[in-house]
Amino acid sequence: MNTHSIEIISRDGAPGYLSIDLGALRQNYRSLCARTAPVPVAAVVKANAYGLDVARVAPVLRDAGCRDFFVAHVGEAHRLRPYVDGARIFVLNGLQPGAEDGCADAGIVPVLNSLEQAQNWMKTATTRRRRLPAVLQVDTGMSRLGLPPEELSALTADGTLRDRLDLLFLMSHLASGDEFENAQNADQLKAMRQASALVPDVPVCFANSGGIFLGPDFHAAMARSGIALYGGAPTDATANPMKPVVRLDVRVIQTRTVPAGARVGYGGTHVTAAETRLATIAAGYADGLPRSLSHTGAVYFDGVRLPIVGRVSMDSMTVDIGALPPGALALGSLVEVIGPHQTLEAIAADAGTIAYEILTSLGDRYHREYR
Ligand SMILES: *Cc1c(COP(=O)(O)O)cnc(C)c1O
């Protein structure tokens, strides 16, 4: 997050308010832990804690008892370190050549995704004359990251790996963990068990947020949760059990009444069928409200749906306020973009995307309030 620009956009002049409920974050962490107990839950705080600011989020999770944090990149691990004193930090995307020494110096645990990465980390261990901690990822069917099972057998066949490395976990990732009925989950569980049989003394780390709701078979020795901590729906098996963490309200910057036949927005793609009352609000695609919301999404005021008309602009968009009494909205009024009437999932669905993408795109021009 760019704190400089947040200072420039003072509270009073802010185009919108992004409020982040750290109490709800803490409750979400605790409720996931209760679900997996006695298995611990690690926090996934990659991408600046899904856009919510790792400097604010990580200490709350640490206070709530979290001792294991996952990020995507080594750079994120270095940035996280001061906020999670004493905790373990794991790097999901693995080790880039040349990053080994920095990782070893900072006590960061790489997730090794290939033979090459494992060999480079073993070399570093040899040079330093000590065993280095590592997580080994095996690909159980997502074809994204991790060793194919055959390579895992080859790697673990002799004792060299175990001489050099302290294998903290064997890890894999579910491709469809959020889909309760998806048969891929059982397929991946089976592949994970076969892989685990090759290194039976190494604990398994498997479930993401969705996997936590697939049941204890998926919890293994440690779960890794991201989206559920931040209030996103982890599973399609039930209504979202998590507490909402994010609320977004955006300012009205102009209202107007246009006649029938008026064109609205870039390209003039919306033409009013009748006289229409409109409001322009101060957030657009540069603020993480995708252009794909054009003509289809909505915002809310007093629980009333206000449809987006025309195309979403970079810094603003226009909504139809005809459903509100005249004068209900004026310069400076706030409309709800994410909140009790419009969940993250709902706006994501209107935009043709997922809650993860909405969260990680919310820009740094809003005034942020951490409660
Ligand atoms: C992002 C990520 C997670 C967290 O997933 P959620 O669905 O947000 O809980 C866990 N494991 C891996 C490997 C990931 O890339």
Tab-separated table of C-alpha atoms and ligand atoms in Angstrom:
chain	number	residue	atom	x	y	z
A	1	MET	CA	0.000	0.000	0.000
A	2	ASN	CA	1.206	3.469	-0.835
A	3	THR	CA	0.842	5.313	2.464
A	4	HIS	CA	1.996	8.558	0.858
A	5	SER	CA	-1.080	8.858	-1.351
A	6	ILE	CA	-3.335	8.024	1.571
A	7	GLU	CA	-1.928	10.982	3.438
A	8	ILE	CA	-2.540	13.248	0.463
A	9	ILE	CA	-6.174	12.217	0.247
A	10	SER	CA	-7.218	13.465	3.623
A	11	ARG	CA	-10.162	12.054	5.455
A	12	ASP	CA	-12.404	14.979	4.538
A	13	GLY	CA	-11.626	15.001	0.860
A	14	ALA	CA	-11.576	11.244	0.443
A	15	PRO	CA	-13.454	9.809	-2.546
A	16	GLY	CA	-14.541	6.912	-0.390
A	17	TYR	CA	-14.075	5.082	2.872
A	18	LEU	CA	-12.675	1.612	3.039
A	19	SER	CA	-13.323	0.314	6.478
A	20	ILE	CA	-11.525	-2.814	7.642
A	21	ASP	CA	-12.860	-4.566	10.717
A	22	LEU	CA	-9.848	-6.066	12.484
A	23	GLY	CA	-12.139	-7.503	15.176
A	24	ALA	CA	-13.977	-9.499	12.502
A	25	LEU	CA	-10.607	-10.614	11.096
A	26	ARG	CA	-9.640	-11.918	14.527
A	27	GLN	CA	-12.994	-13.674	14.951
A	28	ASN	CA	-12.642	-15.283	11.535
A	29	TYR	CA	-9.209	-16.600	12.475
A	30	ARG	CA	-10.545	-17.997	15.737
A	31	SER	CA	-13.565	-19.627	14.115
A	32	LEU	CA	-11.393	-21.354	11.505
A	33	CYS	CA	-9.099	-22.606	14.289
A	34	ALA	CA	-12.133	-23.944	16.153
A	35	ARG	CA	-13.175	-25.822	13.026
A	36	THR	CA	-9.781	-27.477	12.486
A	37	ALA	CA	-8.755	-27.945	16.159
A	38	PRO	CA	-6.364	-29.357	17.212
A	39	VAL	CA	-4.859	-28.716	13.769
A	40	PRO	CA	-3.403	-25.180	13.516
A	41	VAL	CA	-4.364	-22.675	10.828
A	42	ALA	CA	-1.678	-20.683	9.039
A	43	ALA	CA	-2.557	-17.251	7.648
A	44	VAL	CA	-2.032	-16.531	3.970
A	45	VAL	CA	-1.040	-12.859	3.782
A	46	LYS	CA	0.291	-12.697	0.233
A	47	ALA	CA	-0.489	-9.676	-1.978
A	48	ASN	CA	-0.358	-7.321	1.014
A	49	ALA	CA	-2.840	-9.457	2.958
A	50	TYR	CA	-5.218	-9.617	-0.011
A	51	GLY	CA	-4.957	-5.853	-0.367
A	52	LEU	CA	-5.908	-5.059	3.234
A	53	ASP	CA	-2.390	-4.039	4.396
A	54	VAL	CA	-0.158	-6.677	5.843
A	55	ALA	CA	1.216	-4.204	8.417
A	56	ARG	CA	-2.258	-3.937	9.983
A	57	VAL	CA	-3.483	-7.470	9.384
A	58	ALA	CA	-0.479	-9.613	10.376
A	59	PRO	CA	-0.076	-8.309	13.971
A	60	VAL	CA	-3.776	-8.953	14.665
A	61	LEU	CA	-3.464	-12.536	13.463
A	62	ARG	CA	-0.285	-13.000	15.461
A	63	ASP	CA	-2.043	-11.711	18.587
A	64	ALA	CA	-4.874	-14.137	17.864
A	65	GLY	CA	-2.335	-16.951	18.106
A	66	CYS	CA	-1.224	-17.444	14.512
A	67	ARG	CA	2.402	-18.630	14.285
A	68	ASP	CA	2.617	-19.522	10.605
A	69	PHE	CA	2.320	-17.089	7.703
A	70	PHE	CA	2.414	-17.720	3.968
A	71	VAL	CA	3.342	-15.145	1.331
A	72	ALA	CA	3.901	-15.556	-2.403
A	73	HIS	CA	7.314	-13.921	-2.819
A	74	VAL	CA	10.572	-13.619	-0.899
A	75	GLY	CA	10.215	-9.821	-0.967
A	76	GLU	CA	6.851	-10.133	0.774
A	77	ALA	CA	8.456	-12.359	3.403
A	78	HIS	CA	11.098	-9.740	4.191
A	79	ARG	CA	8.411	-7.066	4.459
A	80	LEU	CA	6.281	-9.244	6.750
A	81	ARG	CA	9.088	-10.218	9.145
A	82	PRO	CA	8.944	-7.193	11.518
A	83	TYR	CA	5.195	-7.664	12.073
A	84	VAL	CA	5.290	-11.318	13.087
A	85	ASP	CA	8.213	-11.679	15.411
A	86	GLY	CA	8.954	-15.304	16.191
A	87	ALA	CA	6.505	-16.707	13.622
A	88	ARG	CA	7.425	-18.933	10.687
A	89	ILE	CA	7.192	-17.368	7.230
A	90	PHE	CA	6.759	-19.579	4.167
A	91	VAL	CA	7.177	-18.499	0.529
A	92	LEU	CA	4.622	-20.200	-1.728
A	93	ASN	CA	6.129	-19.336	-5.097
A	94	GLY	CA	9.420	-20.966	-4.193
A	95	LEU	CA	13.010	-19.902	-4.527
A	96	GLN	CA	14.290	-17.861	-7.416
A	97	PRO	CA	17.954	-18.577	-8.207
A	98	GLY	CA	20.003	-16.091	-6.201
A	99	ALA	CA	17.402	-15.688	-3.430
A	100	GLU	CA	18.776	-18.579	-1.345
A	101	ASP	CA	21.210	-16.635	0.830
A	102	GLY	CA	18.719	-13.888	1.660
A	103	CYS	CA	16.171	-16.533	2.621
A	104	ALA	CA	18.633	-18.475	4.772
A	105	ASP	CA	19.883	-15.297	6.490
A	106	ALA	CA	16.334	-14.184	7.343
A	107	GLY	CA	15.167	-17.629	8.429
A	108	ILE	CA	12.482	-17.684	5.734
A	109	VAL	CA	11.143	-21.093	4.756
A	110	PRO	CA	10.859	-21.651	1.011
A	111	VAL	CA	8.237	-23.904	-0.511
A	112	LEU	CA	10.357	-25.940	-2.925
A	113	ASN	CA	8.390	-26.530	-6.094
A	114	SER	CA	10.916	-28.266	-8.343
A	115	LEU	CA	13.991	-30.495	-8.266
A	116	GLU	CA	16.103	-27.522	-9.281
A	117	GLN	CA	14.859	-25.458	-6.336
A	118	ALA	CA	15.444	-28.370	-3.968
A	119	GLN	CA	18.984	-28.817	-5.270
A	120	ASN	CA	19.790	-25.120	-4.956
A	121	TRP	CA	18.504	-25.073	-1.366
A	122	MET	CA	20.499	-28.224	-0.530
A	123	LYS	CA	23.638	-26.563	-1.936
A	124	THR	CA	23.028	-23.561	0.302
A	125	ALA	CA	22.655	-25.910	3.276
A	126	THR	CA	25.940	-27.645	2.390
A	127	THR	CA	27.788	-24.332	2.123
A	128	ARG	CA	26.408	-23.217	5.460
A	129	ARG	CA	27.083	-26.579	7.092
A	130	ARG	CA	23.626	-26.761	8.595
A	131	ARG	CA	20.258	-28.231	7.727
A	132	LEU	CA	17.846	-25.654	6.332
A	133	PRO	CA	14.080	-25.747	6.812
A	134	ALA	CA	11.886	-26.341	3.771
A	135	VAL	CA	8.414	-27.247	2.612
A	136	LEU	CA	8.186	-29.578	-0.351
A	137	GLN	CA	5.246	-29.052	-2.656
A	138	VAL	CA	3.863	-31.882	-4.689
A	139	ASP	CA	1.468	-31.379	-7.588
A	140	THR	CA	-1.641	-33.429	-6.854
A	141	GLY	CA	-3.546	-32.344	-9.939
A	142	MET	CA	-3.531	-28.584	-10.397
A	143	SER	CA	-0.509	-28.523	-12.735
A	144	ARG	CA	0.551	-25.167	-11.377
A	145	LEU	CA	3.396	-25.526	-8.875
A	146	GLY	CA	5.091	-28.459	-7.213
A	147	LEU	CA	6.939	-31.637	-8.036
A	148	PRO	CA	5.211	-34.322	-10.042
A	149	PRO	CA	4.875	-37.413	-7.767
A	150	GLU	CA	7.571	-39.338	-9.745
A	151	GLU	CA	10.108	-36.623	-9.011
A	152	LEU	CA	9.185	-36.724	-5.348
A	153	SER	CA	10.032	-40.434	-5.264
A	154	ALA	CA	13.375	-39.799	-6.967
A	155	LEU	CA	14.203	-36.914	-4.636
A	156	THR	CA	13.401	-38.800	-1.458
A	157	ALA	CA	14.861	-42.166	-2.593
A	158	ASP	CA	18.267	-41.583	-1.003
A	159	GLY	CA	18.995	-39.839	2.262
A	160	THR	CA	20.698	-36.748	0.819
A	161	LEU	CA	17.619	-34.541	0.962
A	162	ARG	CA	16.923	-35.394	4.579
A	163	ASP	CA	20.602	-34.898	5.512
A	164	ARG	CA	20.565	-31.384	4.139
A	165	LEU	CA	17.007	-30.202	4.721
A	166	ASP	CA	14.588	-30.158	7.606
A	167	LEU	CA	11.316	-30.974	5.854
A	168	LEU	CA	8.652	-29.180	7.868
A	169	PHE	CA	5.747	-30.081	5.601
A	170	LEU	CA	4.776	-31.867	2.463
A	171	MET	CA	2.344	-29.482	0.826
A	172	SER	CA	-0.167	-29.393	-1.992
A	173	HIS	CA	-2.963	-27.072	-3.074
A	174	LEU	CA	-6.603	-27.766	-3.919
A	175	ALA	CA	-7.834	-26.517	-7.284
A	176	SER	CA	-11.532	-26.750	-6.371
A	177	GLY	CA	-11.585	-26.572	-2.585
A	178	ASP	CA	-14.416	-24.026	-2.625
A	179	GLU	CA	-16.685	-26.437	-4.529
A	180	PHE	CA	-17.988	-28.910	-1.995
A	181	GLU	CA	-19.300	-31.422	-4.543
A	182	ASN	CA	-16.367	-31.250	-6.954
A	183	ALA	CA	-14.858	-34.720	-7.450
A	184	GLN	CA	-11.412	-33.192	-7.986
A	185	ASN	CA	-11.133	-32.752	-4.199
A	186	ALA	CA	-11.274	-36.502	-3.546
A	187	ASP	CA	-8.856	-37.140	-6.439
A	188	GLN	CA	-6.360	-34.688	-4.985
A	189	LEU	CA	-6.750	-36.135	-1.487
A	190	LYS	CA	-5.946	-39.585	-2.864
A	191	ALA	CA	-2.884	-38.276	-4.724
A	192	MET	CA	-1.784	-36.429	-1.573
A	193	ARG	CA	-2.000	-39.643	0.480
A	194	GLN	CA	0.094	-41.513	-2.076
A	195	ALA	CA	2.726	-38.783	-2.053
A	196	SER	CA	2.711	-38.650	1.719
A	197	ALA	CA	3.375	-42.397	1.900
A	198	LEU	CA	6.808	-41.694	0.350
A	199	VAL	CA	7.792	-39.488	3.303
A	200	PRO	CA	5.507	-40.789	6.045
A	201	ASP	CA	7.200	-38.907	8.872
A	202	VAL	CA	6.731	-35.497	7.220
A	203	PRO	CA	3.530	-33.673	8.250
A	204	VAL	CA	1.100	-32.658	5.512
A	205	CYS	CA	-0.198	-29.146	4.803
A	206	PHE	CA	-3.085	-29.245	2.359
A	207	ALA	CA	-6.333	-27.305	2.888
A	208	ASN	CA	-6.893	-23.690	1.882
A	209	SER	CA	-9.990	-21.833	3.179
A	210	GLY	CA	-12.318	-23.986	1.100
A	211	GLY	CA	-10.492	-27.180	2.075
A	212	ILE	CA	-11.159	-26.438	5.752
A	213	PHE	CA	-14.868	-26.921	4.982
A	214	LEU	CA	-14.311	-30.225	3.168
A	215	GLY	CA	-13.818	-31.958	6.498
A	216	PRO	CA	-11.067	-33.300	8.761
A	217	ASP	CA	-9.511	-35.534	6.066
A	218	PHE	CA	-8.365	-32.358	4.383
A	219	HIS	CA	-7.069	-30.610	7.527
A	220	ALA	CA	-3.952	-32.782	7.776
A	221	ALA	CA	-1.237	-31.240	10.000
A	222	MET	CA	-1.798	-27.569	9.152
A	223	ALA	CA	-4.347	-25.632	7.100
A	224	ARG	CA	-3.644	-22.426	5.167
A	225	SER	CA	-6.362	-19.823	5.023
A	226	GLY	CA	-6.553	-16.580	3.087
A	227	ILE	CA	-9.927	-15.485	1.755
A	228	ALA	CA	-11.986	-16.721	4.724
A	229	LEU	CA	-9.930	-14.581	7.111
A	230	TYR	CA	-10.846	-11.519	5.079
A	231	GLY	CA	-14.551	-12.355	5.108
A	232	GLY	CA	-14.818	-13.970	1.678
A	233	ALA	CA	-17.042	-17.027	1.236
A	234	PRO	CA	-14.790	-20.084	1.556
A	235	THR	CA	-17.212	-22.730	0.342
A	236	ASP	CA	-20.353	-23.202	-1.702
A	237	ALA	CA	-21.579	-25.833	0.792
A	238	THR	CA	-23.214	-23.295	3.117
A	239	ALA	CA	-24.096	-19.608	3.282
A	240	ASN	CA	-20.928	-17.622	4.020
A	241	PRO	CA	-20.119	-18.398	7.677
A	242	MET	CA	-17.406	-15.734	7.941
A	243	LYS	CA	-17.797	-12.245	9.411
A	244	PRO	CA	-17.528	-9.438	6.836
A	245	VAL	CA	-14.231	-7.574	7.205
A	246	VAL	CA	-14.487	-4.987	4.454
A	247	ARG	CA	-16.966	-2.208	3.910
A	248	LEU	CA	-16.660	0.345	1.109
A	249	ASP	CA	-18.650	3.565	0.792
A	250	VAL	CA	-18.068	6.030	-2.032
A	251	ARG	CA	-18.897	9.728	-2.355
A	252	VAL	CA	-21.447	11.261	-4.682
A	253	ILE	CA	-19.656	14.000	-6.642
A	254	GLN	CA	-22.519	15.186	-8.839
A	255	THR	CA	-26.241	14.619	-9.387
A	256	ARG	CA	-28.282	15.608	-12.446
A	257	THR	CA	-31.549	14.996	-14.263
A	258	VAL	CA	-31.248	14.188	-17.970
A	259	PRO	CA	-34.009	14.000	-20.597
A	260	ALA	CA	-34.995	10.932	-22.600
A	261	GLY	CA	-32.381	10.180	-25.271
A	262	ALA	CA	-29.365	11.402	-23.223
A	263	ARG	CA	-26.147	9.478	-23.632
A	264	VAL	CA	-24.336	8.411	-20.489
A	265	GLY	CA	-20.615	7.738	-20.148
A	266	TYR	CA	-17.774	6.926	-22.556
A	267	GLY	CA	-18.853	5.746	-25.966
A	268	GLY	CA	-22.376	6.955	-25.313
A	269	THR	CA	-23.326	3.315	-24.928
A	270	HIS	CA	-26.233	3.995	-22.580
A	271	VAL	CA	-29.112	6.079	-23.926
A	272	THR	CA	-31.849	7.021	-21.468
A	273	ALA	CA	-35.331	5.795	-22.375
A	274	ALA	CA	-37.052	8.470	-20.280
A	275	GLU	CA	-36.146	11.420	-18.106
A	276	THR	CA	-33.651	10.012	-15.603
A	277	ARG	CA	-32.032	11.146	-12.387
A	278	LEU	CA	-28.343	10.261	-12.184
A	279	ALA	CA	-25.548	10.478	-9.655
A	280	THR	CA	-21.850	10.284	-10.427
A	281	ILE	CA	-19.755	8.636	-7.711
A	282	ALA	CA	-16.039	9.024	-7.039
A	283	ALA	CA	-14.626	5.589	-7.766
A	284	GLY	CA	-13.864	3.757	-10.970
A	285	TYR	CA	-11.715	1.007	-12.364
A	286	ALA	CA	-8.528	2.624	-11.016
A	287	ASP	CA	-10.057	2.075	-7.565
A	288	GLY	CA	-10.648	-1.605	-8.124
A	289	LEU	CA	-14.219	-1.460	-9.398
A	290	PRO	CA	-13.805	-3.331	-12.666
A	291	ARG	CA	-14.904	-1.886	-15.980
A	292	SER	CA	-16.876	-5.100	-16.448
A	293	LEU	CA	-19.408	-3.628	-13.976
A	294	SER	CA	-20.456	-1.265	-16.801
A	295	HIS	CA	-24.230	-1.512	-17.447
A	296	THR	CA	-24.585	-4.369	-14.971
A	297	GLY	CA	-23.432	-3.666	-11.424
A	298	ALA	CA	-25.058	-1.493	-8.779
A	299	VAL	CA	-24.454	0.444	-5.586
A	300	TYR	CA	-26.860	0.918	-2.677
A	301	PHE	CA	-28.254	3.791	-0.659
A	302	ASP	CA	-30.508	3.130	2.330
A	303	GLY	CA	-30.858	-0.412	1.023
A	304	VAL	CA	-32.128	0.795	-2.376
A	305	ARG	CA	-30.371	-0.618	-5.441
A	306	LEU	CA	-28.930	2.033	-7.771
A	307	PRO	CA	-27.899	0.447	-11.078
A	308	ILE	CA	-24.670	1.492	-12.800
A	309	VAL	CA	-25.513	3.068	-16.148
A	310	GLY	CA	-23.044	3.388	-18.998
A	311	ARG	CA	-19.393	2.496	-18.743
A	312	VAL	CA	-17.323	2.622	-15.589
A	313	SER	CA	-14.655	5.356	-15.959
A	314	MET	CA	-11.197	5.408	-14.403
A	315	ASP	CA	-12.125	7.617	-11.427
A	316	SER	CA	-15.916	7.634	-11.443
A	317	MET	CA	-19.074	5.953	-12.557
A	318	THR	CA	-22.688	7.000	-12.977
A	319	VAL	CA	-25.687	5.377	-11.319
A	320	ASP	CA	-29.438	5.711	-11.824
A	321	ILE	CA	-30.976	7.183	-8.669
A	322	GLY	CA	-34.573	7.216	-9.891
A	323	ALA	CA	-35.574	4.714	-7.195
A	324	LEU	CA	-34.760	7.268	-4.473
A	325	PRO	CA	-36.871	10.262	-3.479
A	326	PRO	CA	-35.629	13.474	-5.165
A	327	GLY	CA	-32.977	15.131	-3.030
A	328	ALA	CA	-32.072	11.957	-1.137
A	329	LEU	CA	-28.554	12.139	-2.574
A	330	ALA	CA	-26.455	15.283	-2.853
A	331	LEU	CA	-22.831	16.277	-3.298
A	332	GLY	CA	-20.881	14.481	-0.575
A	333	SER	CA	-23.436	11.735	0.145
A	334	LEU	CA	-22.014	8.241	0.559
A	335	VAL	CA	-23.306	5.198	-1.310
A	336	GLU	CA	-22.561	1.616	-0.320
A	337	VAL	CA	-20.404	-0.375	-2.738
A	338	ILE	CA	-19.482	-3.267	-0.419
A	339	GLY	CA	-21.455	-3.706	2.789
A	340	PRO	CA	-24.630	-5.177	4.254
A	341	HIS	CA	-26.589	-4.896	0.990
A	342	GLN	CA	-23.845	-5.928	-1.404
A	343	THR	CA	-21.362	-8.611	-0.406
A	344	LEU	CA	-17.921	-8.980	-1.915
A	345	GLU	CA	-19.198	-12.060	-3.719
A	346	ALA	CA	-22.175	-10.173	-5.156
A	347	ILE	CA	-20.144	-7.346	-6.662
A	348	ALA	CA	-17.550	-9.851	-7.877
A	349	ALA	CA	-20.265	-11.892	-9.614
A	350	ASP	CA	-21.647	-8.756	-11.309
A	351	ALA	CA	-18.122	-7.979	-12.520
A	352	GLY	CA	-17.619	-11.526	-13.799
A	353	THR	CA	-14.848	-12.220	-11.291
A	354	ILE	CA	-14.239	-13.535	-7.772
A	355	ALA	CA	-14.002	-11.909	-4.342
A	356	TYR	CA	-10.208	-12.439	-4.347
A	357	GLU	CA	-9.756	-10.184	-7.366
A	358	ILE	CA	-12.029	-7.447	-5.995
A	359	LEU	CA	-10.214	-7.431	-2.621
A	360	THR	CA	-6.710	-7.363	-4.072
A	361	SER	CA	-7.643	-4.566	-6.497
A	362	LEU	CA	-9.201	-2.070	-4.064
A	363	GLY	CA	-6.994	0.918	-4.644
A	364	ASP	CA	-5.075	3.139	-2.293
A	365	ARG	CA	-7.139	6.279	-2.975
A	366	TYR	CA	-9.805	5.463	-0.404
A	367	HIS	CA	-9.499	6.711	3.131
A	368	ARG	CA	-8.849	3.550	5.108
A	369	GLU	CA	-10.232	3.046	8.562
A	370	TYR	CA	-9.024	0.114	10.648
A	371	ARG	CA	-11.454	-0.683	13.426
B	1	LIG	C1	-3.465	-18.297	-2.070
B	1	LIG	C2	-3.172	-19.658	-1.578
B	1	LIG	C3	-3.800	-20.136	-0.407
B	1	LIG	C4	-4.932	-19.402	0.273
B	1	LIG	O1	-6.114	-19.727	-0.412
B	1	LIG	P1	-7.538	-19.206	0.095
B	1	LIG	O2	-8.479	-19.827	-0.876
B	1	LIG	O3	-7.495	-17.723	-0.014
B	1	LIG	O4	-7.700	-19.677	1.477
B	1	LIG	C5	-3.373	-21.346	0.098
B	1	LIG	N1	-2.421	-22.070	-0.515
B	1	LIG	C6	-1.833	-21.665	-1.672
B	1	LIG	C7	-0.811	-22.522	-2.305
B	1	LIG	C8	-2.208	-20.463	-2.244
B	1	LIG	O5	-1.642	-20.066	-3.384
